[in-house]
mmCIF file of C-alpha atoms and ligand atoms in Angstrom:
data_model
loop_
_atom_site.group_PDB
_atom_site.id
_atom_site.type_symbol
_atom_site.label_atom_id
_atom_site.label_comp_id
_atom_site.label_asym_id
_atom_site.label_seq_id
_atom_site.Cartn_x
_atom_site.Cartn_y
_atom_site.Cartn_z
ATOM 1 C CA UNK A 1 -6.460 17.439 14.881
ATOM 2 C CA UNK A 2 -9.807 15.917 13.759
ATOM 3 C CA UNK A 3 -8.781 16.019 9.939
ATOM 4 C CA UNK A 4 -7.976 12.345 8.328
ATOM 5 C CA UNK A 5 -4.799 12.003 6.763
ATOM 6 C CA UNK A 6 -6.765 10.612 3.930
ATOM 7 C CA UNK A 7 -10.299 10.948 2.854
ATOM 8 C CA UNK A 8 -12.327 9.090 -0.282
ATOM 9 C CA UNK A 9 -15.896 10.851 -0.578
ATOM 10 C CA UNK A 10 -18.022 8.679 -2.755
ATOM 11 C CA UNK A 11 -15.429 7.413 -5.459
ATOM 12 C CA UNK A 12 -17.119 6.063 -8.222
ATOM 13 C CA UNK A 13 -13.933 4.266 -10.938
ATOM 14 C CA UNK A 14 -14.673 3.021 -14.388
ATOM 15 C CA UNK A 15 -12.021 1.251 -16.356
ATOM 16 C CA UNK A 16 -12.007 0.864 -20.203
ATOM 17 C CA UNK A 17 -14.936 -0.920 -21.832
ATOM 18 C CA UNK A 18 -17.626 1.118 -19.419
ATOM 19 C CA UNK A 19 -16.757 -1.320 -16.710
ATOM 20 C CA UNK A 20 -17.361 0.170 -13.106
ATOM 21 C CA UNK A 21 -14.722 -1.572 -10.478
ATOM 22 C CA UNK A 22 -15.555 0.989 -7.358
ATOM 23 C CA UNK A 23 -19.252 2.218 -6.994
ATOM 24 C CA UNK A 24 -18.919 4.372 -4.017
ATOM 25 C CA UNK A 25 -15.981 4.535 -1.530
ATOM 26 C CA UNK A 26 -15.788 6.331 1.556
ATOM 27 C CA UNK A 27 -12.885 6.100 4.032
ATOM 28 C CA UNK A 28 -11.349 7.869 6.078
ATOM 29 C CA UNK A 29 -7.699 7.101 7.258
ATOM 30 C CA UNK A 30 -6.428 8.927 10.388
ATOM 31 C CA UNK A 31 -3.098 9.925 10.660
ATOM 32 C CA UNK A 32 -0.880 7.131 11.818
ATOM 33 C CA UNK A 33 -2.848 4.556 11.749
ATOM 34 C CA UNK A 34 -2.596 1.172 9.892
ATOM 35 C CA UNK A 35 -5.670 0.436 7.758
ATOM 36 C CA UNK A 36 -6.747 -2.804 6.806
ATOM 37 C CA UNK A 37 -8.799 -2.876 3.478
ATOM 38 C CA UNK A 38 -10.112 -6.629 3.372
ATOM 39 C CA UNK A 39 -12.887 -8.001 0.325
ATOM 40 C CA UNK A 40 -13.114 -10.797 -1.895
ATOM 41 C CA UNK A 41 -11.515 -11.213 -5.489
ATOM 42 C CA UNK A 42 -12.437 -8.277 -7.402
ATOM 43 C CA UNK A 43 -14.000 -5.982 -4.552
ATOM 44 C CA UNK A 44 -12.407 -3.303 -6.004
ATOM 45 C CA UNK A 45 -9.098 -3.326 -2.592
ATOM 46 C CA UNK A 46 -6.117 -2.892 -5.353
ATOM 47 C CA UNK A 47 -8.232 -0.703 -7.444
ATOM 48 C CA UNK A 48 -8.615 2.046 -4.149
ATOM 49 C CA UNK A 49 -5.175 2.188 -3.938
ATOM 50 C CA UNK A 50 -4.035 2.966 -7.745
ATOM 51 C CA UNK A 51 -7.002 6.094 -7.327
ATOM 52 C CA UNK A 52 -5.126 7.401 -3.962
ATOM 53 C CA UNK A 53 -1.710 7.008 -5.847
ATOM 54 C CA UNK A 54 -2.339 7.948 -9.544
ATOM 55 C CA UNK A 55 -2.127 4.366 -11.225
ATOM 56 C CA UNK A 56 -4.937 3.999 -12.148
ATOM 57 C CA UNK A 57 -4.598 6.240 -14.871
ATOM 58 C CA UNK A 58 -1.985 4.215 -16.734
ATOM 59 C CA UNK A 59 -4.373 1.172 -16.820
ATOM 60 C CA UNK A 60 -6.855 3.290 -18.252
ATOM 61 C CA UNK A 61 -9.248 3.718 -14.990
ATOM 62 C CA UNK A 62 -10.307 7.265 -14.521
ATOM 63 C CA UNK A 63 -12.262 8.739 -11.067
ATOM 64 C CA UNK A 64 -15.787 9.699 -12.668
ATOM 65 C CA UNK A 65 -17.197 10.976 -9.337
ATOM 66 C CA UNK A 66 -16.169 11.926 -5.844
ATOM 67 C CA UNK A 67 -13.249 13.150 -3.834
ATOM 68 C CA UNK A 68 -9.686 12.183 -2.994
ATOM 69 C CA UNK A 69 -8.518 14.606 -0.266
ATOM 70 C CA UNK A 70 -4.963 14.122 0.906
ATOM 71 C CA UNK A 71 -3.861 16.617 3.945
ATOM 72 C CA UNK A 72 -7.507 18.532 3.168
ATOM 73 C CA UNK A 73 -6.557 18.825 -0.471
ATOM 74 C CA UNK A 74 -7.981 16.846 -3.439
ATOM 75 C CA UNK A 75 -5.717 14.929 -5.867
ATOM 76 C CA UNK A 76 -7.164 14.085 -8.410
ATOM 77 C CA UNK A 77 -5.571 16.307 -10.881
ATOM 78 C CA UNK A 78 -2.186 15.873 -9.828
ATOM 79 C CA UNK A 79 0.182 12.911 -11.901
ATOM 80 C CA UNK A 80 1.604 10.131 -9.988
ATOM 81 C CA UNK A 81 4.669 11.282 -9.429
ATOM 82 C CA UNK A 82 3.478 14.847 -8.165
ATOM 83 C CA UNK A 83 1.778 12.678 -5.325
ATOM 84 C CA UNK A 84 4.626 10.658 -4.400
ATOM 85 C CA UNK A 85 6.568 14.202 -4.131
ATOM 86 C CA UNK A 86 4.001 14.667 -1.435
ATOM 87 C CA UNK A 87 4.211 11.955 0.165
ATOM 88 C CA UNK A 88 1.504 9.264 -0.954
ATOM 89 C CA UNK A 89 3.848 6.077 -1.846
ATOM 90 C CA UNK A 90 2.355 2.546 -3.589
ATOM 91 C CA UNK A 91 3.557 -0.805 -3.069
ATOM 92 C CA UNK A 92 2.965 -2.942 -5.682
ATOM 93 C CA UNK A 93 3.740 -6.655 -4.996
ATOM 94 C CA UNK A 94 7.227 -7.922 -4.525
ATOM 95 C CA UNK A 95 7.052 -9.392 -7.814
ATOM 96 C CA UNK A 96 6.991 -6.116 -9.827
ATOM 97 C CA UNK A 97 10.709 -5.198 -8.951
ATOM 98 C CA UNK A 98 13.126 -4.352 -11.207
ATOM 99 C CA UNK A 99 14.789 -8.295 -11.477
ATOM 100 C CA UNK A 100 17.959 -7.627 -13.345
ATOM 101 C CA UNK A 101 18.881 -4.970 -11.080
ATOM 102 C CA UNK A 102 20.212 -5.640 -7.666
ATOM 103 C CA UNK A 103 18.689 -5.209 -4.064
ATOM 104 C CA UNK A 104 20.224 -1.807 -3.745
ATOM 105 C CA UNK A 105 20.033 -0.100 -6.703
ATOM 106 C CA UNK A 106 15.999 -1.509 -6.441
ATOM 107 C CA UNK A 107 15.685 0.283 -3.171
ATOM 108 C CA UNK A 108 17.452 3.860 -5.036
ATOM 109 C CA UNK A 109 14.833 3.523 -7.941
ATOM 110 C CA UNK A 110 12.839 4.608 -4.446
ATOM 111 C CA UNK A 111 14.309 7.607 -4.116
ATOM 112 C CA UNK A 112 13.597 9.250 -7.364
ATOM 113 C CA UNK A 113 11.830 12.009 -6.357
ATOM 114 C CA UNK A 114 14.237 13.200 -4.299
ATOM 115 C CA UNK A 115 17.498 14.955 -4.690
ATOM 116 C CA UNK A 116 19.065 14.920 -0.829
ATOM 117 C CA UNK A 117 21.903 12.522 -1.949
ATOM 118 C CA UNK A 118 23.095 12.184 1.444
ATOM 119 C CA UNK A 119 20.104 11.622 2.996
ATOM 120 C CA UNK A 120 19.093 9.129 0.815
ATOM 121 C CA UNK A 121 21.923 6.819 1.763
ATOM 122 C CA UNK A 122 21.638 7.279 5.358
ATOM 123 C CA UNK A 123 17.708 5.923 4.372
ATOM 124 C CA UNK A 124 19.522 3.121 2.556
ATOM 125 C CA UNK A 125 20.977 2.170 5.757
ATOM 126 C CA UNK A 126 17.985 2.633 7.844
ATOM 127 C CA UNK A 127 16.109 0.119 5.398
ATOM 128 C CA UNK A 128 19.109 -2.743 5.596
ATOM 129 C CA UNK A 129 18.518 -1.998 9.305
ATOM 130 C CA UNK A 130 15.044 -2.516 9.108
ATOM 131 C CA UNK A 131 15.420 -5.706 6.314
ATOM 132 C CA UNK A 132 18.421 -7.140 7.410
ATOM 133 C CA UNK A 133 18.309 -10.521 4.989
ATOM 134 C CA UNK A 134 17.850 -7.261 2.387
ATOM 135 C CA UNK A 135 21.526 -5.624 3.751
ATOM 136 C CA UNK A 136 23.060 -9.251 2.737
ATOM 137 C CA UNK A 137 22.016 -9.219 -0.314
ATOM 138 C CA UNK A 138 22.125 -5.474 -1.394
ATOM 139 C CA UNK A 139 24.534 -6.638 -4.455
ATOM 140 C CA UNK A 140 22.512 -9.552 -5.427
ATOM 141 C CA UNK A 141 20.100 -9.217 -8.464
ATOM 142 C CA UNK A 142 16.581 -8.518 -6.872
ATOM 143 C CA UNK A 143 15.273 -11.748 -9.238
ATOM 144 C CA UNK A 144 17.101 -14.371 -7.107
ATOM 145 C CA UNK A 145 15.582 -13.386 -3.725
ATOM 146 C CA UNK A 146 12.566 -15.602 -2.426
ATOM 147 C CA UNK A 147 9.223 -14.209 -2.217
ATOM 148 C CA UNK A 148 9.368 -13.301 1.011
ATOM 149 C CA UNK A 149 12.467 -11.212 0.213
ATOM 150 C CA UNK A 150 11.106 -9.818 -2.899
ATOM 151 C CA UNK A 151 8.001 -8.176 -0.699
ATOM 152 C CA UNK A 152 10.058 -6.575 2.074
ATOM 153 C CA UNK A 153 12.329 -5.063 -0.762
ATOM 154 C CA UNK A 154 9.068 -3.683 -2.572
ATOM 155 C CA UNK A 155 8.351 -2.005 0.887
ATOM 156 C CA UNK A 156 11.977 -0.931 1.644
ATOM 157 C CA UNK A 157 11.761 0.428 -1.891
ATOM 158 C CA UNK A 158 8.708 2.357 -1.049
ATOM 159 C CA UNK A 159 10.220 3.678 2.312
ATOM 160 C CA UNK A 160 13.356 5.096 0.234
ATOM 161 C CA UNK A 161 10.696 7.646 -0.888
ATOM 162 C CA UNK A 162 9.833 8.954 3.212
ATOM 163 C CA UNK A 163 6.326 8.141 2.821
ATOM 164 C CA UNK A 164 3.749 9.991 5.330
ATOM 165 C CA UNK A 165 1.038 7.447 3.444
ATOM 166 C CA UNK A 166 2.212 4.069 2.601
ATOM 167 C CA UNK A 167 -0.017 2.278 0.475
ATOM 168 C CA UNK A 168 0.679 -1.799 0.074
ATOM 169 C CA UNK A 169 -1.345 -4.128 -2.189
ATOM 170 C CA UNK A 170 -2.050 -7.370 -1.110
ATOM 171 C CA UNK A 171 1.780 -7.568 0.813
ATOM 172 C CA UNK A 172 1.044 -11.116 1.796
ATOM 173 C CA UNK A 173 -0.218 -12.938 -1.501
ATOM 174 C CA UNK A 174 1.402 -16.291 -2.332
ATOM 175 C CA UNK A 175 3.681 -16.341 0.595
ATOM 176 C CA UNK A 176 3.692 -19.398 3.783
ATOM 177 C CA UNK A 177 2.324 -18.310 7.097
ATOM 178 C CA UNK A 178 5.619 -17.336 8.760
ATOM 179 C CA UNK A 179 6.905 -14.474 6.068
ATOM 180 C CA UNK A 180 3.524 -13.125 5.599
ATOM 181 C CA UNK A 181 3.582 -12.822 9.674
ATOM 182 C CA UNK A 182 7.063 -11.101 9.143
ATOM 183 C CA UNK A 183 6.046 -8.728 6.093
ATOM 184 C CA UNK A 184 3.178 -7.482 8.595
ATOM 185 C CA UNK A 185 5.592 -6.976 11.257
ATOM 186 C CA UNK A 186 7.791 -4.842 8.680
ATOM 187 C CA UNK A 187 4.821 -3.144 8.218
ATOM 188 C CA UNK A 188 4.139 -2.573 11.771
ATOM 189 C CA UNK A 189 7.337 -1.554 12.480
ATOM 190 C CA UNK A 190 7.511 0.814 9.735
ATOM 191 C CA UNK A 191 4.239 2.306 11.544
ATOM 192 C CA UNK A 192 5.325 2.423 14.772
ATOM 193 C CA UNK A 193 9.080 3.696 14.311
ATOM 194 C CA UNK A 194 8.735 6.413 11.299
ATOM 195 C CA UNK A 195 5.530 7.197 12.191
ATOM 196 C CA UNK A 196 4.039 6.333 8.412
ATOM 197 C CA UNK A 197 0.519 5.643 8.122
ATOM 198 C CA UNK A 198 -0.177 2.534 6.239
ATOM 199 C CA UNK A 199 -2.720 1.588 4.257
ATOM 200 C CA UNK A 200 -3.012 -2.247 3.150
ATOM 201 C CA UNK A 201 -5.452 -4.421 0.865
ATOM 202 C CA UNK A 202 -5.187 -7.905 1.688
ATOM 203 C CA UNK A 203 -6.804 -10.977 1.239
ATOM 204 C CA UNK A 204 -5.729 -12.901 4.530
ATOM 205 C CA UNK A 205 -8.754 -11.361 7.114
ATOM 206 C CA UNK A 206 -7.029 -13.072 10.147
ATOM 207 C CA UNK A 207 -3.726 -11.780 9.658
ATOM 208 C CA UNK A 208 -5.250 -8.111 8.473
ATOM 209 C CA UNK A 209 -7.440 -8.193 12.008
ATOM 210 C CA UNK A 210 -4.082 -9.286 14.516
ATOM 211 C CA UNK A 211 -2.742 -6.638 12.480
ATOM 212 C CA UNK A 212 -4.992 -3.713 12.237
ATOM 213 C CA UNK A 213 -6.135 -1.000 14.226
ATOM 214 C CA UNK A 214 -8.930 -0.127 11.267
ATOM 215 C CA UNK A 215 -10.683 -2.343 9.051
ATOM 216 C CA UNK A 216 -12.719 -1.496 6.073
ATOM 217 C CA UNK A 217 -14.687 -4.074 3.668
ATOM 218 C CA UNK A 218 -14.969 -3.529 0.634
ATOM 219 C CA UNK A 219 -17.653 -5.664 -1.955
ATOM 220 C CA UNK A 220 -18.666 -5.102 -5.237
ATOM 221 C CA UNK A 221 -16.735 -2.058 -5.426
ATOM 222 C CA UNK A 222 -18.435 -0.687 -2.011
ATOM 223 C CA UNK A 223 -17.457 -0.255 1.068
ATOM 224 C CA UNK A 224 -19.918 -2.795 3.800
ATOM 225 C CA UNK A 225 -17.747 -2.225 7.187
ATOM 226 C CA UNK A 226 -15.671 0.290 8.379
ATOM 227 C CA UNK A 227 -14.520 0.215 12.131
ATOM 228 C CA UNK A 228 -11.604 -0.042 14.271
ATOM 229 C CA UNK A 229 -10.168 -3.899 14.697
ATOM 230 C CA UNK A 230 -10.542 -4.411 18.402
ATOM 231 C CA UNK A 231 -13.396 -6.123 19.316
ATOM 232 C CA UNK A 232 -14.153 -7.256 15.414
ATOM 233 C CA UNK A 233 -14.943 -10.782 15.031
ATOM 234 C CA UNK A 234 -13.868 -12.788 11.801
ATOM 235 C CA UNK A 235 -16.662 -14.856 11.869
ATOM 236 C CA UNK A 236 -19.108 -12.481 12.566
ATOM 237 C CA UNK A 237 -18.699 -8.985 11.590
ATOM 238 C CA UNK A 238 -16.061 -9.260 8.729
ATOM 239 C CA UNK A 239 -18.008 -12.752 7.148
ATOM 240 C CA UNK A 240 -20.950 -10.437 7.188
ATOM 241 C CA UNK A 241 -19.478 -7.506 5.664
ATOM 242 C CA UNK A 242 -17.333 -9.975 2.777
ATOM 243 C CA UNK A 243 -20.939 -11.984 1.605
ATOM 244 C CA UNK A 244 -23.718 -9.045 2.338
HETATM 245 P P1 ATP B 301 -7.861 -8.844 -6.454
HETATM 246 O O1 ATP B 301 -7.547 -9.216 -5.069
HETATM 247 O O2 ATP B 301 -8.330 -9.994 -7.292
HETATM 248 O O3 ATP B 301 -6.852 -7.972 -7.129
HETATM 249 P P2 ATP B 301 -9.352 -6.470 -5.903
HETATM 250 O O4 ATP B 301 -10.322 -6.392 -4.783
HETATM 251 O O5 ATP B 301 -8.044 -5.821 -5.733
HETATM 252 O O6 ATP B 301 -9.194 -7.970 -6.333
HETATM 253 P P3 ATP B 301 -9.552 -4.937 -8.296
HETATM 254 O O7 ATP B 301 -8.315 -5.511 -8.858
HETATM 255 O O8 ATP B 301 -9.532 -3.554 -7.798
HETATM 256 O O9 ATP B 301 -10.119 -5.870 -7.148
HETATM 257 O O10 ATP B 301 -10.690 -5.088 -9.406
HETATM 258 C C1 ATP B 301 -11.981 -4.485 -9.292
HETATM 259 C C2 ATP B 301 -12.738 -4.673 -10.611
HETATM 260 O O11 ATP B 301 -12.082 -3.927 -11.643
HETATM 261 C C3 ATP B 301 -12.765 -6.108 -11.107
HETATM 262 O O12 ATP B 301 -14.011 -6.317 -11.714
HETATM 263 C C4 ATP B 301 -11.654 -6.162 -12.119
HETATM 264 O O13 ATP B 301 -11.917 -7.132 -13.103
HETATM 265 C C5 ATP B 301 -11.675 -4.773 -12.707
HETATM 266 N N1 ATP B 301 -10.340 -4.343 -13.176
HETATM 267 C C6 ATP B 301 -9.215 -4.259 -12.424
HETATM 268 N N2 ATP B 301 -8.172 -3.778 -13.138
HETATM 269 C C7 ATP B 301 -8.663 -3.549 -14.388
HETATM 270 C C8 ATP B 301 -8.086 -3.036 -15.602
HETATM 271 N N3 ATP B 301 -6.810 -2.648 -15.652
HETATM 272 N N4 ATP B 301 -8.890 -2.946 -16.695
HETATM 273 C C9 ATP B 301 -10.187 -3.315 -16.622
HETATM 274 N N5 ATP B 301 -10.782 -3.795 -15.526
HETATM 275 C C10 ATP B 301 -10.041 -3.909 -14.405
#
């Protein structure tokens, strides 16, 4: 159908203190596609995602205007974890995992929305299948993998909760050229095989555009390109977009 998966109508989101960190968003994702939201330091990428998946409201942020329509309907009033029950999943950073637990019971933590006990361990396998560095060290705390590891687990956490929306935040950030290569891959992958839509902020434009089929800019808490990746040139179009 013609309907986006996803659709932000003119978000306007103030955090504490007055301060306004998106002036007016509009995006529309289709349904499985892999978005790539690009934009400087402070553009306003990480705070799009915690408005599509609730979290903004435990830093304080609140939506003042516009609309957040998920599968036609809006959530805004709905908590975080309603929206995961729905299907809208976050990725924060690898670095945000649970470090004195191990790989596994990381990847469970996942699954908490969900009470198919069965199915969630064949899901467990299908993520070690996906990750498997992650299936070799499923007993090992999650604080003792690399970087690289510690980002994949993030996202196999996130897949433990069957996503239709997958949203990761900045997936590549502080890792060398090779794993961030892989961690889009995963991401790919995770696309392409479960059929998840995928929307990513990330700083690396190069990687985002080999990656992407849409790209969105985002400056100043606005949104300054918004097409699909083929035929986009870093130099031109997306330098354009990223200084105005
Ligand atoms: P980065 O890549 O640096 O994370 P970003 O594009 O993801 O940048 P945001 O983190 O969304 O940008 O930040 C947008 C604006 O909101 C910035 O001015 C930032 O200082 C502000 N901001 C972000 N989080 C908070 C918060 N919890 N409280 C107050 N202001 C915040």
């Amino acid at each position: 159908s013609g309907e986006p998966l996803l659709s932000l109508d003119r978000l306007e989101v103030v955090y504490p203190g007055d301060l306004l960190a998106l002036r007016d968003v509009s995006l529309d994702v289709a349904e499985g596609d892999v978005t790539v939201l690009l934009g400087a330091n402070g553009a306003g990428k990480s705070t799009t995602l915690k408005a599509i998946s609730g979290l903004l409201a435990a830093e304080g942020g609140a939506v003042r205007r516009g609309a957040i329509r998920f599968r036609g309907q809006d959530l805004r009033r709905l908590s975080a974890a309603e929206r995961v029950r729905r299907g809208v999943v976050h990725v924060l950073e690898g670095r945000r995992l649970f470090r004195q637990l191990t790989v596994e019971e990381n990847l469970r933590m996942g699954a908490f929305a969900r009470s198919d006990a069965r199915a969630v361990r064949d899901d467990l396998e299908t993520a070690f299948t996906l990750f498997p560095r992650l299936r070799e060290r499923r007993a090992q705390k999650a604080g003792y993998l690399s970087g690289g590891e510690q980002q994949m687990a993030a996202i196999a956490r996130g897949l433990m909760a069957r996503p239709t929306l997958m949203l990761v935040d900045e997936p590549t950030m502080g890792l060398a050229p090779g794993v961030a290569r892989e961690v889009f891959a995963a991401l790919r992958e995770i696309n392409a095989a479960r059929g998840v839509t995928v929307l990513i902020c990330e700083q690396n434009a190069a990687l985002a555009l080999s990656a992407a089929r849409t790209v969105a800019v985002l400056e100043t808490g606005a949104v300054t390109l918004f097409r699909p990746a083929a035929g986009l040139s870093l130099e031109g179009d997306v330098q354009r977009a990223y200084f105005g």
